[in-house]
Amino acid sequence: AQSVTQLDSQVPVFEEAPVELRCNYSSSVSVYLFWYVQYPNQGLQLLLKYLSGSTLVKGINGFEAEFNKSQTSFHLRKPSVHISDTAEYFCAVSPSNDYKLSFGAGTTVTVRA
Amino acid sequence: NAGVTQTPKFRILKIGQSMTLQCAQDMNHNYMYWYRQDPGMGLKLIYYSVGAGITDKGEVPNGYNVSRSTTEDFPLRLELAAPSQTSVYFCASSYGTGVVGGKLFFGSGTQLSVL
């Protein structure tokens, strides 16, 4: 079985400042990793995913994440946030031969002017 | 192209009542899922389906039932509503497994309160 731990439940940040959201996972098999974003009163949207290859993955809206196999982490970063990045962010994992995602508890990012 | 459509958006039930949450997708996806989202808990998988006529339990199936008679529709049934089922419910679909399996398309959710 897989599990995901998001280390921060809430992250306040000022506009144009950088942000990092931390995600650790555990699994006995090889996995795919994902970050989803949920804007207020909406469903989740895929930000980016790691399947294989380069450990630095770029996604939409200027986000990127780095896969670190030795530390079993998949942290999400953005160098300069906007007010519109205020949302809840979910890290997720699935076995590479399966189709069911396990989600973390989420990190709420609040961007202030 | 509507994507994943969920109805209703909001519902209040009394304890013991039953209801069906509707979910339809128009992307011809084989895989469909029902998740519930509780504050601070992330999303938990209730049931999933890999194609018409095939369903299976997820992490938290107790108190729910599903059916998948067509590729497009995947309704979720609550038979005897309980306060513990107060949650936001999301339906999702995807193309399949492997390199394309992780991109789930989500509906906008159903907020259910059981009082």
mmCIF file of C-alpha atoms in Angstrom:
data_model
loop_
_atom_site.group_PDB
_atom_site.id
_atom_site.type_symbol
_atom_site.label_atom_id
_atom_site.label_comp_id
_atom_site.label_asym_id
_atom_site.label_seq_id
_atom_site.Cartn_x
_atom_site.Cartn_y
_atom_site.Cartn_z
ATOM 1 C CA ALA A 1 0.000 0.000 0.000
ATOM 2 C CA GLN A 2 1.020 3.572 -0.564
ATOM 3 C CA SER A 3 0.678 6.598 1.669
ATOM 4 C CA VAL A 4 1.340 10.291 1.338
ATOM 5 C CA THR A 5 2.231 12.821 4.016
ATOM 6 C CA GLN A 6 1.988 16.514 3.373
ATOM 7 C CA LEU A 7 4.091 18.142 6.023
ATOM 8 C CA ASP A 8 2.359 21.519 6.132
ATOM 9 C CA SER A 9 -1.364 21.956 6.521
ATOM 10 C CA GLN A 10 -1.309 25.714 5.932
ATOM 11 C CA VAL A 11 1.225 27.947 4.217
ATOM 12 C CA PRO A 12 0.705 31.718 4.259
ATOM 13 C CA VAL A 13 2.892 33.609 1.799
ATOM 14 C CA PHE A 14 3.197 37.116 0.451
ATOM 15 C CA GLU A 15 2.641 37.892 -3.203
ATOM 16 C CA GLU A 16 5.783 37.537 -5.350
ATOM 17 C CA ALA A 17 7.529 35.479 -2.662
ATOM 18 C CA PRO A 18 8.608 31.891 -3.315
ATOM 19 C CA VAL A 19 6.712 28.935 -1.893
ATOM 20 C CA GLU A 20 7.559 25.302 -1.248
ATOM 21 C CA LEU A 21 5.046 22.628 -0.328
ATOM 22 C CA ARG A 22 6.480 19.456 1.119
ATOM 23 C CA CYS A 23 5.331 15.943 0.310
ATOM 24 C CA ASN A 24 6.723 12.607 1.440
ATOM 25 C CA TYR A 25 5.468 9.222 0.353
ATOM 26 C CA SER A 26 5.935 5.595 1.282
ATOM 27 C CA SER A 27 5.587 2.601 -1.005
ATOM 28 C CA SER A 28 7.026 -0.864 -1.459
ATOM 29 C CA VAL A 29 6.708 -0.643 -5.259
ATOM 30 C CA SER A 30 7.630 1.884 -7.890
ATOM 31 C CA VAL A 31 5.218 4.795 -8.043
ATOM 32 C CA TYR A 32 3.978 7.709 -10.033
ATOM 33 C CA LEU A 33 3.636 11.029 -8.219
ATOM 34 C CA PHE A 34 1.250 13.909 -8.761
ATOM 35 C CA TRP A 35 0.332 17.348 -7.529
ATOM 36 C CA TYR A 36 -3.257 18.538 -7.865
ATOM 37 C CA VAL A 37 -4.694 21.971 -7.109
ATOM 38 C CA GLN A 38 -8.186 22.774 -5.885
ATOM 39 C CA TYR A 39 -9.429 26.333 -6.227
ATOM 40 C CA PRO A 40 -12.302 27.391 -3.958
ATOM 41 C CA ASN A 41 -15.566 25.597 -4.732
ATOM 42 C CA GLN A 42 -14.075 23.622 -7.607
ATOM 43 C CA GLY A 43 -12.884 20.114 -8.311
ATOM 44 C CA LEU A 44 -9.217 19.177 -8.451
ATOM 45 C CA GLN A 45 -6.995 19.883 -11.451
ATOM 46 C CA LEU A 46 -3.696 18.244 -12.305
ATOM 47 C CA LEU A 47 -0.691 20.565 -11.817
ATOM 48 C CA LEU A 48 2.084 18.170 -12.753
ATOM 49 C CA LYS A 49 3.150 14.556 -12.579
ATOM 50 C CA TYR A 50 6.301 12.488 -12.331
ATOM 51 C CA LEU A 51 6.327 9.190 -14.193
ATOM 52 C CA SER A 52 10.008 8.591 -14.991
ATOM 53 C CA GLY A 53 13.074 10.318 -16.393
ATOM 54 C CA SER A 54 14.175 13.758 -15.237
ATOM 55 C CA THR A 55 13.547 14.244 -11.555
ATOM 56 C CA LEU A 56 12.616 17.901 -12.060
ATOM 57 C CA VAL A 57 9.116 18.186 -13.412
ATOM 58 C CA LYS A 58 7.549 21.381 -14.686
ATOM 59 C CA GLY A 59 3.814 21.928 -14.555
ATOM 60 C CA ILE A 60 1.230 24.540 -15.293
ATOM 61 C CA ASN A 61 1.149 28.069 -13.850
ATOM 62 C CA GLY A 62 4.913 28.167 -13.183
ATOM 63 C CA PHE A 63 4.974 25.313 -10.674
ATOM 64 C CA GLU A 64 7.680 22.666 -10.588
ATOM 65 C CA ALA A 65 8.423 19.665 -8.404
ATOM 66 C CA GLU A 66 11.462 17.564 -7.722
ATOM 67 C CA PHE A 67 11.381 13.821 -7.178
ATOM 68 C CA ASN A 68 13.930 12.569 -4.662
ATOM 69 C CA LYS A 69 13.892 8.796 -4.490
ATOM 70 C CA SER A 70 16.365 8.470 -1.623
ATOM 71 C CA GLN A 71 14.321 10.813 0.546
ATOM 72 C CA THR A 72 10.984 9.587 -0.857
ATOM 73 C CA SER A 73 9.913 13.168 -1.409
ATOM 74 C CA PHE A 74 8.162 15.141 -4.117
ATOM 75 C CA HIS A 75 8.199 18.781 -3.055
ATOM 76 C CA LEU A 76 6.349 21.440 -5.048
ATOM 77 C CA ARG A 77 7.825 24.901 -5.630
ATOM 78 C CA LYS A 78 7.017 28.175 -7.281
ATOM 79 C CA PRO A 79 9.568 31.003 -7.363
ATOM 80 C CA SER A 80 7.040 33.850 -7.270
ATOM 81 C CA VAL A 81 3.396 33.410 -6.278
ATOM 82 C CA HIS A 82 0.345 35.426 -7.257
ATOM 83 C CA ILE A 83 -2.874 36.095 -5.429
ATOM 84 C CA SER A 84 -4.538 33.686 -7.836
ATOM 85 C CA ASP A 85 -2.393 30.829 -6.478
ATOM 86 C CA THR A 86 -4.482 30.840 -3.308
ATOM 87 C CA ALA A 87 -5.838 27.294 -3.248
ATOM 88 C CA GLU A 88 -5.498 23.888 -1.664
ATOM 89 C CA TYR A 89 -2.756 21.653 -3.027
ATOM 90 C CA PHE A 90 -2.779 17.875 -2.881
ATOM 91 C CA CYS A 91 0.091 15.476 -3.367
ATOM 92 C CA ALA A 92 -0.901 12.032 -4.653
ATOM 93 C CA VAL A 93 0.750 8.702 -5.439
ATOM 94 C CA SER A 94 -0.199 5.634 -7.410
ATOM 95 C CA PRO A 95 1.630 2.389 -8.077
ATOM 96 C CA SER A 96 3.078 2.474 -11.566
ATOM 97 C CA ASN A 97 0.980 -0.552 -12.563
ATOM 98 C CA ASP A 98 -2.266 0.654 -11.021
ATOM 99 C CA TYR A 99 -4.838 3.385 -11.486
ATOM 100 C CA LYS A 100 -5.915 4.313 -8.001
ATOM 101 C CA LEU A 101 -4.477 7.465 -6.503
ATOM 102 C CA SER A 102 -3.867 7.937 -2.792
ATOM 103 C CA PHE A 103 -4.039 11.583 -1.758
ATOM 104 C CA GLY A 104 -2.371 13.503 1.024
ATOM 105 C CA ALA A 105 -4.378 15.610 3.450
ATOM 106 C CA GLY A 106 -3.714 18.796 1.491
ATOM 107 C CA THR A 107 -1.880 22.080 2.035
ATOM 108 C CA THR A 108 -3.799 25.341 2.026
ATOM 109 C CA VAL A 109 -1.816 28.155 0.445
ATOM 110 C CA THR A 110 -2.979 31.678 1.174
ATOM 111 C CA VAL A 111 -1.274 34.435 -0.801
ATOM 112 C CA ARG A 112 -1.472 37.927 0.664
ATOM 113 C CA ALA A 113 -0.728 41.230 -1.030
ATOM 114 C CA ASN B 1 -17.410 19.133 -24.082
ATOM 115 C CA ALA B 2 -18.797 19.161 -20.530
ATOM 116 C CA GLY B 3 -16.196 16.869 -18.914
ATOM 117 C CA VAL B 4 -17.422 15.358 -15.630
ATOM 118 C CA THR B 5 -20.854 16.511 -14.488
ATOM 119 C CA GLN B 6 -22.129 15.923 -10.957
ATOM 120 C CA THR B 7 -25.604 16.538 -9.632
ATOM 121 C CA PRO B 8 -26.845 17.830 -7.275
ATOM 122 C CA LYS B 9 -24.364 20.455 -6.053
ATOM 123 C CA PHE B 10 -25.851 20.600 -2.570
ATOM 124 C CA ARG B 11 -28.157 18.347 -0.597
ATOM 125 C CA ILE B 12 -29.382 18.042 2.958
ATOM 126 C CA LEU B 13 -30.614 14.641 4.112
ATOM 127 C CA LYS B 14 -32.215 13.419 7.283
ATOM 128 C CA ILE B 15 -30.730 10.429 9.066
ATOM 129 C CA GLY B 16 -31.984 7.225 7.461
ATOM 130 C CA GLN B 17 -32.958 8.775 4.134
ATOM 131 C CA SER B 18 -31.492 7.519 0.886
ATOM 132 C CA MET B 19 -30.299 9.311 -2.220
ATOM 133 C CA THR B 20 -28.276 8.897 -5.379
ATOM 134 C CA LEU B 21 -25.461 11.192 -6.421
ATOM 135 C CA GLN B 22 -25.269 11.360 -10.184
ATOM 136 C CA CYS B 23 -22.059 11.463 -12.206
ATOM 137 C CA ALA B 24 -21.667 11.526 -15.971
ATOM 138 C CA GLN B 25 -18.653 12.018 -18.230
ATOM 139 C CA ASP B 26 -18.538 12.628 -21.952
ATOM 140 C CA MET B 27 -14.864 11.858 -22.584
ATOM 141 C CA ASN B 28 -15.304 8.128 -23.199
ATOM 142 C CA HIS B 29 -13.144 7.314 -20.186
ATOM 143 C CA ASN B 30 -13.133 3.745 -19.009
ATOM 144 C CA TYR B 31 -12.089 4.522 -15.460
ATOM 145 C CA MET B 32 -14.350 6.319 -13.010
ATOM 146 C CA TYR B 33 -14.016 7.007 -9.300
ATOM 147 C CA TRP B 34 -15.924 8.340 -6.325
ATOM 148 C CA TYR B 35 -14.004 10.186 -3.605
ATOM 149 C CA ARG B 36 -15.129 11.877 -0.441
ATOM 150 C CA GLN B 37 -13.288 14.884 0.948
ATOM 151 C CA ASP B 38 -13.330 15.680 4.643
ATOM 152 C CA PRO B 39 -11.515 18.685 6.166
ATOM 153 C CA GLY B 40 -7.879 17.896 6.937
ATOM 154 C CA MET B 41 -8.222 14.354 5.617
ATOM 155 C CA GLY B 42 -7.642 14.739 1.906
ATOM 156 C CA LEU B 43 -9.604 12.575 -0.496
ATOM 157 C CA LYS B 44 -10.585 9.005 0.269
ATOM 158 C CA LEU B 45 -11.582 6.581 -2.478
ATOM 159 C CA ILE B 46 -15.073 5.127 -1.988
ATOM 160 C CA TYR B 47 -15.602 3.030 -5.124
ATOM 161 C CA TYR B 48 -14.122 2.817 -8.580
ATOM 162 C CA SER B 49 -14.896 1.250 -11.927
ATOM 163 C CA VAL B 50 -12.632 0.145 -14.758
ATOM 164 C CA GLY B 51 -15.422 -0.159 -17.286
ATOM 165 C CA ALA B 52 -19.122 -0.735 -17.782
ATOM 166 C CA GLY B 53 -20.343 -3.574 -15.601
ATOM 167 C CA ILE B 54 -17.221 -3.622 -13.407
ATOM 168 C CA THR B 55 -16.985 -1.954 -10.006
ATOM 169 C CA ASP B 56 -14.834 -2.428 -6.931
ATOM 170 C CA LYS B 57 -14.437 -1.096 -3.424
ATOM 171 C CA GLY B 58 -11.980 1.601 -2.471
ATOM 172 C CA GLU B 59 -10.759 2.578 0.988
ATOM 173 C CA VAL B 60 -14.089 3.638 2.539
ATOM 174 C CA PRO B 61 -16.982 1.782 0.836
ATOM 175 C CA ASN B 62 -19.209 1.109 3.855
ATOM 176 C CA GLY B 63 -22.629 2.719 3.549
ATOM 177 C CA TYR B 64 -22.386 3.235 -0.209
ATOM 178 C CA ASN B 65 -23.188 1.363 -3.396
ATOM 179 C CA VAL B 66 -22.428 1.995 -7.043
ATOM 180 C CA SER B 67 -23.371 0.706 -10.453
ATOM 181 C CA ARG B 68 -21.884 1.178 -13.908
ATOM 182 C CA SER B 69 -24.363 0.188 -16.589
ATOM 183 C CA THR B 70 -22.859 2.510 -19.216
ATOM 184 C CA THR B 71 -19.440 4.006 -19.914
ATOM 185 C CA GLU B 72 -20.793 7.499 -19.285
ATOM 186 C CA ASP B 73 -22.599 7.141 -15.948
ATOM 187 C CA PHE B 74 -21.404 6.154 -12.489
ATOM 188 C CA PRO B 75 -24.018 6.908 -9.799
ATOM 189 C CA LEU B 76 -23.272 6.628 -6.074
ATOM 190 C CA ARG B 77 -26.081 5.459 -3.794
ATOM 191 C CA LEU B 78 -26.438 6.141 -0.077
ATOM 192 C CA GLU B 79 -29.039 3.761 1.349
ATOM 193 C CA LEU B 80 -29.365 4.808 4.995
ATOM 194 C CA ALA B 81 -27.772 8.207 5.439
ATOM 195 C CA ALA B 82 -25.756 8.756 8.614
ATOM 196 C CA PRO B 83 -24.116 11.917 10.011
ATOM 197 C CA SER B 84 -20.712 10.356 9.302
ATOM 198 C CA GLN B 85 -21.527 10.647 5.599
ATOM 199 C CA THR B 86 -21.590 14.421 5.764
ATOM 200 C CA SER B 87 -18.851 15.321 3.305
ATOM 201 C CA VAL B 88 -18.037 16.706 -0.108
ATOM 202 C CA TYR B 89 -18.216 14.031 -2.780
ATOM 203 C CA PHE B 90 -16.197 14.141 -5.978
ATOM 204 C CA CYS B 91 -16.593 12.016 -9.039
ATOM 205 C CA ALA B 92 -13.603 11.645 -11.361
ATOM 206 C CA SER B 93 -12.681 9.837 -14.535
ATOM 207 C CA SER B 94 -9.502 8.951 -16.385
ATOM 208 C CA TYR B 95 -8.285 7.284 -19.559
ATOM 209 C CA GLY B 96 -6.653 4.383 -17.801
ATOM 210 C CA THR B 97 -3.523 3.080 -16.205
ATOM 211 C CA GLY B 98 0.153 3.736 -16.486
ATOM 212 C CA VAL B 99 1.432 6.899 -18.077
ATOM 213 C CA VAL B 100 -2.028 8.247 -18.755
ATOM 214 C CA GLY B 101 -3.776 6.876 -15.699
ATOM 215 C CA GLY B 102 -2.828 9.557 -13.241
ATOM 216 C CA LYS B 103 -4.603 12.437 -14.878
ATOM 217 C CA LEU B 104 -7.982 12.429 -13.249
ATOM 218 C CA PHE B 105 -10.691 14.753 -14.448
ATOM 219 C CA PHE B 106 -12.867 15.855 -11.537
ATOM 220 C CA GLY B 107 -16.408 17.062 -11.303
ATOM 221 C CA SER B 108 -17.222 20.159 -9.258
ATOM 222 C CA GLY B 109 -18.432 18.175 -6.261
ATOM 223 C CA THR B 110 -21.592 17.533 -4.250
ATOM 224 C CA GLN B 111 -21.792 18.963 -0.749
ATOM 225 C CA LEU B 112 -23.900 16.614 1.371
ATOM 226 C CA SER B 113 -25.093 17.230 4.917
ATOM 227 C CA VAL B 114 -26.829 14.547 6.956
ATOM 228 C CA LEU B 115 -28.730 15.922 9.936
#
